[in-house]
Every structure is written in structure tokens, then in C-alpha cells.
Amino acid sequence: MTALAALKLIAAKHNVAASPEQQRRNKLLKKIGEQMALADATLKGETYTQRRFRTVTNEHGQRVSVEVPKRVRAWWWQQDNGKFALSVKYGSKTVPLSAKANAVECASLQDVCDALLLIKNAVIAGELDAQIEAASAPRVRIDVALIEL
């Protein structure tokens, strides 16, 4: 008896590429993670800076990678009534969370952190797939000069 006979052998294919829905979810989950880290740092009174590498040419003409800070803009803002409003962004577009609402009202910054966690779980479950797909659709540009009236 060979060593492989003790194993259950199957014919399987490894799917390397993620589906477009999963790619959009992963992109949004990465940005939600940044917002969660920013909210936690703000809650603690700290500043949050994310670092990334950029290739530049130095004074000797050599191309080198340097670490530079990346600006992370908050998705929340304080309203006139003192409460916070939290919207979800996909790229530069705001994702509508329901048919009538595009933001979540939060009483405090801790509630913003909790709301981000709930939104993250909703994205993982696929509850926002239709809204994310609509936000990721390319804009159709109409050239007025080509339209005959």
C-alpha cells in the first residue's frame, strides 16, 4: 500500500482571481479599515497617518523608494446639532445606504466606530453589493457637439 492511498484524492481547480463583486468588497473593506483606524486614533486624541512607498529620483539621478505619508480623509463630520454624520465612500462617490439615506447619524465618535464595524460586517455579508456596483460604474459622458437636435 502506498502512502497516497491513505489520502482522499480529488480533481480540483484553484480559482486565483476573485469575482468582480469580491474585488469591489475588498476595496471597500480596505477603506473601511482605514476609517476605523482613523476613528480609533481620533478617539484616543492621536493623529493617524498611513504610510506608503513612492519611487522618486534622488539628486544623483537614481530611482529610490521613499516612505511618504498618505492623507486619509474622514468619512464623518460633526453636524450643527453636535451629532456626527457618517457616509460611506467608494472612490469619490458616496454609497447610498438605503433608498432614502446616504449617511448614518451617530451621537458620539465611539458610535462612529461602532457604525463602521456594522457597515464592515454588512459589506462582508454582501448587503451593499448593488450599491457598490452602482458607485463603481463608469460615468457616461455625453458629448453635446455630437448630438443633433
Coordinates of N, CA and C in Angstrom, one line a residue:
M1 N 0.8 -1.2 0.0 CA 0.0 0.0 0.0 C 0.9 1.2 0.0
T2 N 0.6 2.2 -0.9 CA 1.4 3.4 -1.0 C 0.9 4.4 0.0
A3 N 1.7 5.4 0.2 CA 1.4 6.5 1.2 C 0.2 7.3 0.7
L4 N 0.1 7.5 -0.6 CA -1.0 8.3 -1.2 C -2.4 7.6 -1.1
A5 N -2.4 6.3 -1.0 CA -3.6 5.6 -0.9 C -4.4 5.9 0.4
A6 N -3.8 6.4 1.4 CA -4.5 6.8 2.6 C -5.2 8.1 2.5
L7 N -4.8 8.9 1.4 CA -5.4 10.2 1.3 C -6.6 10.2 0.3
K8 N -7.5 11.1 0.5 CA -8.7 11.2 -0.5 C -8.2 12.2 -1.6
L9 N -8.0 11.7 -2.8 CA -7.5 12.5 -3.9 C -8.7 13.0 -4.7
I10 N -8.7 14.2 -5.1 CA -9.7 14.8 -5.9 C -9.1 15.6 -7.0
A11 N -9.9 15.9 -8.1 CA -9.5 16.8 -9.1 C -10.1 18.2 -8.8
A12 N -9.2 19.1 -8.5 CA -9.7 20.4 -8.1 C -9.0 21.5 -8.9
K13 N -9.6 22.6 -9.1 CA -9.0 23.7 -9.8 C -9.0 24.9 -8.8
H14 N -7.9 25.6 -8.7 CA -7.7 26.7 -7.8 C -8.1 28.0 -8.5
N15 N -9.1 28.7 -8.0 CA -9.6 29.9 -8.7 C -8.7 31.1 -8.1
V16 N -7.8 31.6 -8.8 CA -6.9 32.6 -8.3 C -7.6 34.0 -8.3
A17 N -8.3 34.3 -9.4 CA -8.9 35.6 -9.5 C -10.2 35.7 -8.7
A18 N -10.4 36.8 -8.0 CA -11.6 36.9 -7.3 C -12.7 37.5 -8.3
S19 N -13.9 37.3 -7.9 CA -15.0 37.8 -8.8 C -15.0 39.3 -8.7
P20 N -15.6 40.0 -9.6 CA -15.7 41.5 -9.6 C -16.4 41.9 -8.3
E21 N -17.4 41.2 -7.8 CA -18.1 41.6 -6.6 C -17.2 41.5 -5.4
Q22 N -16.4 40.5 -5.4 CA -15.4 40.3 -4.3 C -14.3 41.3 -4.3
Q23 N -13.9 41.7 -5.5 CA -12.9 42.7 -5.7 C -13.4 44.1 -5.2
R24 N -14.6 44.4 -5.5 CA -15.2 45.7 -5.0 C -15.4 45.6 -3.5
R25 N -15.8 44.5 -3.0 CA -15.9 44.4 -1.5 C -14.6 44.6 -0.8
N26 N -13.5 43.9 -1.4 CA -12.2 44.0 -0.8 C -11.7 45.5 -0.8
K27 N -12.0 46.2 -1.9 CA -11.5 47.6 -2.0 C -12.3 48.4 -0.9
L28 N -13.6 48.2 -0.7 CA -14.3 49.0 0.2 C -13.9 48.6 1.7
L29 N -13.7 47.3 1.9 CA -13.2 46.8 3.2 C -11.9 47.4 3.6
K30 N -11.0 47.6 2.7 CA -9.7 48.2 2.9 C -9.9 49.6 3.4
K31 N -10.8 50.4 2.7 CA -11.0 51.8 3.0 C -11.8 51.9 4.4
I32 N -12.7 50.9 4.7 CA -13.4 50.9 6.0 C -12.4 50.7 7.1
G33 N -11.4 49.8 6.8 CA -10.3 49.6 7.8 C -9.5 50.8 8.1
E34 N -9.2 51.6 7.1 CA -8.5 52.9 7.3 C -9.4 53.8 8.1
Q35 N -10.7 53.9 7.8 CA -11.6 54.8 8.6 C -11.7 54.3 10.0
M36 N -11.7 53.0 10.3 CA -11.8 52.5 11.6 C -10.5 52.9 12.4
A37 N -9.3 52.8 11.8 CA -8.1 53.2 12.4 C -8.0 54.7 12.7
L38 N -8.6 55.5 11.7 CA -8.6 56.9 11.9 C -9.5 57.3 13.0
A39 N -10.7 56.6 13.1 CA -11.6 56.9 14.2 C -11.1 56.5 15.5
D40 N -10.4 55.4 15.6 CA -9.8 55.0 16.9 C -8.7 56.0 17.3
A41 N -7.9 56.4 16.4 CA -6.8 57.4 16.7 C -7.4 58.7 17.2
T42 N -8.5 59.1 16.5 CA -9.1 60.4 16.8 C -9.8 60.3 18.2
L43 N -10.4 59.1 18.5 CA -11.0 58.9 19.8 C -10.0 58.9 20.9
K44 N -8.7 58.5 20.7 CA -7.7 58.5 21.7 C -6.9 59.8 21.7
G45 N -7.3 60.7 20.8 CA -6.6 62.0 20.8 C -5.3 62.0 20.0
E46 N -5.1 61.0 19.2 CA -3.8 60.8 18.5 C -4.1 61.2 17.0
T47 N -3.0 61.4 16.3 CA -3.1 61.6 14.8 C -2.8 60.3 14.1
Y48 N -3.6 60.1 13.1 CA -3.4 58.8 12.3 C -2.8 59.2 11.0
T49 N -1.7 58.6 10.7 CA -1.0 58.8 9.4 C -0.7 57.4 8.8
Q50 N -1.1 57.2 7.6 CA -0.8 55.9 6.9 C 0.4 56.2 6.1
R51 N 1.3 55.3 6.0 CA 2.5 55.4 5.2 C 2.4 54.6 3.9
R52 N 3.0 55.0 2.9 CA 3.1 54.3 1.6 C 4.5 54.6 1.0
F53 N 4.9 53.7 0.1 CA 6.1 53.9 -0.6 C 5.9 54.5 -2.0
R54 N 6.8 55.5 -2.3 CA 6.7 56.2 -3.6 C 8.2 56.1 -4.2
T55 N 8.2 55.9 -5.5 CA 9.5 55.9 -6.1 C 9.8 57.3 -6.7
V56 N 11.0 57.8 -6.3 CA 11.4 59.2 -6.7 C 12.9 59.1 -7.2
T57 N 13.3 60.1 -7.9 CA 14.6 60.2 -8.3 C 15.4 61.2 -7.4
N58 N 16.5 60.7 -6.9 CA 17.3 61.5 -5.9 C 18.2 62.4 -6.7
E59 N 19.1 63.1 -5.9 CA 19.9 64.1 -6.5 C 21.0 63.5 -7.4
H60 N 21.3 62.2 -7.2 CA 22.3 61.5 -8.0 C 21.7 60.9 -9.3
G61 N 20.4 61.1 -9.5 CA 19.8 60.5 -10.7 C 19.3 59.1 -10.5
Q62 N 19.4 58.5 -9.3 CA 19.0 57.2 -9.1 C 17.5 57.1 -8.6
R63 N 16.8 56.1 -9.0 CA 15.4 56.0 -8.6 C 15.4 55.1 -7.3
V64 N 14.9 55.7 -6.2 CA 14.8 55.1 -4.9 C 13.4 55.1 -4.4
S65 N 13.1 54.2 -3.5 CA 11.8 54.2 -2.9 C 11.9 54.9 -1.5
V66 N 10.9 55.8 -1.3 CA 10.9 56.5 0.0 C 9.5 56.3 0.6
E67 N 9.5 56.4 1.9 CA 8.2 56.2 2.6 C 7.6 57.6 2.8
V68 N 6.4 57.8 2.4 CA 5.7 59.1 2.5 C 4.4 58.9 3.2
P69 N 3.9 60.0 3.9 CA 2.6 59.8 4.5 C 1.4 59.9 3.4
K70 N 0.4 59.2 3.7 CA -0.8 59.2 2.8 C -1.9 59.9 3.5
R71 N -2.6 60.8 2.9 CA -3.7 61.5 3.5 C -4.9 60.6 3.5
V72 N -5.5 60.5 4.7 CA -6.8 59.8 4.8 C -7.8 60.8 5.3
R73 N -8.8 61.0 4.4 CA -9.9 61.9 4.8 C -11.0 61.2 5.5
A74 N -11.5 61.8 6.6 CA -12.5 61.2 7.4 C -13.9 61.2 6.6
W75 N -14.6 60.1 6.8 CA -15.9 59.9 6.2 C -17.0 60.5 7.1
W76 N -16.6 61.0 8.2 CA -17.6 61.6 9.1 C -17.4 63.0 9.4
W77 N -18.4 63.7 9.8 CA -18.3 65.2 10.1 C -19.3 65.5 11.2
Q78 N -19.1 66.5 12.0 CA -19.9 66.9 13.0 C -21.0 67.9 12.5
Q79 N -22.2 67.6 12.8 CA -23.3 68.4 12.3 C -23.6 69.6 13.3
D80 N -24.5 70.5 12.9 CA -24.9 71.6 13.8 C -25.4 71.2 15.1
N81 N -26.1 70.1 15.2 CA -26.7 69.6 16.4 C -25.8 68.9 17.3
G82 N -24.5 68.8 17.0 CA -23.5 68.2 17.8 C -23.3 66.7 17.5
K83 N -24.2 66.1 16.7 CA -24.0 64.7 16.4 C -23.2 64.6 15.2
F84 N -22.7 63.4 15.0 CA -21.8 63.1 13.8 C -22.7 62.4 12.7
A85 N -22.3 62.7 11.5 CA -22.9 62.0 10.3 C -21.8 61.2 9.6
L86 N -22.1 60.0 9.3 CA -21.1 59.1 8.7 C -21.6 58.7 7.3
S87 N -20.9 59.0 6.3 CA -21.2 58.5 5.0 C -20.1 57.5 4.5
V88 N -20.5 56.6 3.6 CA -19.6 55.6 3.1 C -19.2 56.0 1.7
K89 N -17.9 56.0 1.4 CA -17.4 56.5 0.1 C -16.8 55.3 -0.6
Y90 N -17.1 55.2 -1.9 CA -16.4 54.2 -2.8 C -15.7 55.1 -3.9
G91 N -14.5 55.2 -3.8 CA -13.7 56.2 -4.6 C -14.1 57.6 -4.2
S92 N -14.6 58.4 -5.1 CA -15.1 59.7 -4.7 C -16.6 59.8 -4.6
K93 N -17.3 58.7 -4.8 CA -18.8 58.7 -4.8 C -19.3 58.2 -3.4
T94 N -20.4 58.8 -3.0 CA -21.0 58.4 -1.7 C -21.9 57.2 -2.0
V95 N -21.8 56.1 -1.2 CA -22.6 54.9 -1.4 C -23.9 55.2 -0.7
P96 N -25.1 55.1 -1.4 CA -26.4 55.2 -0.6 C -26.6 53.9 0.2
L97 N -26.9 54.2 1.5 CA -27.1 53.0 2.4 C -28.5 52.5 2.3
S98 N -29.5 53.3 1.9 CA -30.8 52.9 1.7 C -31.4 53.7 0.6
A99 N -32.7 53.5 0.2 CA -33.3 54.3 -0.8 C -33.4 55.8 -0.5
K100 N -33.5 56.1 0.8 CA -33.7 57.5 1.2 C -32.5 58.1 1.9
A101 N -31.6 57.3 2.3 CA -30.5 57.8 3.2 C -29.1 57.5 2.6
N102 N -28.2 58.4 2.8 CA -26.8 58.2 2.4 C -25.8 58.4 3.5
A103 N -26.3 58.5 4.8 CA -25.4 58.7 5.9 C -26.1 58.1 7.1
V104 N -25.2 57.9 8.1 CA -25.7 57.3 9.4 C -25.4 58.4 10.5
E105 N -26.4 58.7 11.3 CA -26.3 59.6 12.4 C -25.8 58.9 13.6
C106 N -24.7 59.5 14.2 CA -24.1 58.9 15.4 C -24.0 60.0 16.5
A107 N -24.2 59.6 17.7 CA -24.2 60.5 18.8 C -22.8 60.9 19.2
S108 N -21.9 60.0 19.1 CA -20.5 60.3 19.5 C -19.5 59.7 18.5
L109 N -18.3 59.9 18.8 CA -17.2 59.3 17.9 C -17.1 57.8 18.2
Q110 N -17.4 57.4 19.4 CA -17.5 56.0 19.7 C -18.6 55.3 18.8
D111 N -19.7 56.0 18.7 CA -20.8 55.4 17.8 C -20.4 55.4 16.4
V112 N -19.5 56.3 15.9 CA -19.0 56.2 14.6 C -18.1 54.9 14.4
C113 N -17.3 54.6 15.4 CA -16.5 53.4 15.4 C -17.4 52.1 15.3
D114 N -18.5 52.2 16.1 CA -19.4 51.0 16.1 C -20.2 50.9 14.8
A115 N -20.6 52.1 14.2 CA -21.3 52.1 12.9 C -20.3 51.5 11.8
L116 N -19.1 51.9 11.9 CA -18.1 51.4 10.9 C -18.0 49.9 10.9
L117 N -18.0 49.4 12.2 CA -17.9 47.9 12.3 C -19.2 47.2 11.8
L118 N -20.3 47.8 12.0 CA -21.5 47.2 11.4 C -21.6 47.3 9.9
I119 N -21.1 48.4 9.4 CA -21.0 48.6 7.9 C -20.0 47.6 7.3
K120 N -18.9 47.3 8.0 CA -17.9 46.4 7.6 C -18.6 45.0 7.5
N121 N -19.3 44.6 8.5 CA -20.0 43.3 8.5 C -21.0 43.2 7.4
A122 N -21.7 44.3 7.1 CA -22.7 44.3 6.0 C -22.0 44.1 4.7
V123 N -20.8 44.7 4.5 CA -20.1 44.6 3.3 C -19.6 43.1 3.1
I124 N -19.1 42.5 4.2 CA -18.7 41.2 4.2 C -19.8 40.2 3.8
A125 N -21.0 40.5 4.3 CA -22.2 39.7 4.1 C -22.8 39.9 2.7
G126 N -22.3 41.0 2.0 CA -22.8 41.2 0.6 C -24.0 42.1 0.6
E127 N -24.4 42.7 1.7 CA -25.6 43.5 1.7 C -25.5 44.8 0.9
L128 N -24.3 45.3 0.6 CA -24.2 46.5 -0.1 C -23.7 46.3 -1.6
D129 N -23.7 45.1 -2.1 CA -23.2 44.8 -3.4 C -23.8 45.6 -4.5
A130 N -25.1 45.8 -4.5 CA -25.8 46.6 -5.5 C -25.4 48.0 -5.5
Q131 N -25.3 48.6 -4.3 CA -24.9 50.0 -4.2 C -23.4 50.2 -4.6
I132 N -22.6 49.3 -4.2 CA -21.2 49.4 -4.6 C -21.0 49.3 -6.1
E133 N -21.7 48.4 -6.7 CA -21.7 48.2 -8.1 C -22.1 49.5 -8.9
A134 N -23.2 50.1 -8.3 CA -23.7 51.3 -8.9 C -22.7 52.4 -8.8
A135 N -22.0 52.5 -7.6 CA -21.0 53.5 -7.4 C -19.7 53.3 -8.2
S136 N -19.4 52.1 -8.6 CA -18.2 51.8 -9.3 C -18.4 51.8 -10.8
A137 N -19.7 52.0 -11.3 CA -20.0 52.0 -12.7 C -19.3 53.3 -13.3
P138 N -18.8 53.1 -14.5 CA -18.1 54.3 -15.1 C -19.2 55.3 -15.5
R139 N -18.9 56.6 -15.4 CA -19.8 57.6 -15.8 C -19.9 57.7 -17.3
V140 N -21.1 57.9 -17.8 CA -21.3 58.0 -19.2 C -21.2 59.5 -19.5
R141 N -20.4 59.9 -20.4 CA -20.2 61.3 -20.8 C -20.8 61.5 -22.1
I142 N -21.7 62.4 -22.2 CA -22.4 62.8 -23.4 C -21.8 64.0 -24.0
D143 N -21.3 63.9 -25.3 CA -20.7 65.0 -26.0 C -21.8 65.7 -26.7
V144 N -22.1 66.9 -26.2 CA -23.2 67.7 -26.8 C -23.0 68.0 -28.2
A145 N -21.8 68.2 -28.7 CA -21.5 68.6 -30.0 C -21.9 67.5 -31.0
L146 N -21.9 66.2 -30.6 CA -22.2 65.1 -31.5 C -23.7 64.9 -31.6
I147 N -24.5 65.4 -30.7 CA -25.9 65.2 -30.7 C -26.6 66.2 -31.6
E148 N -27.3 65.6 -32.6 CA -28.1 66.5 -33.5 C -29.4 66.8 -32.9
L149 N -29.8 68.0 -32.8 CA -31.1 68.4 -32.3 C -32.1 68.5 -33.4

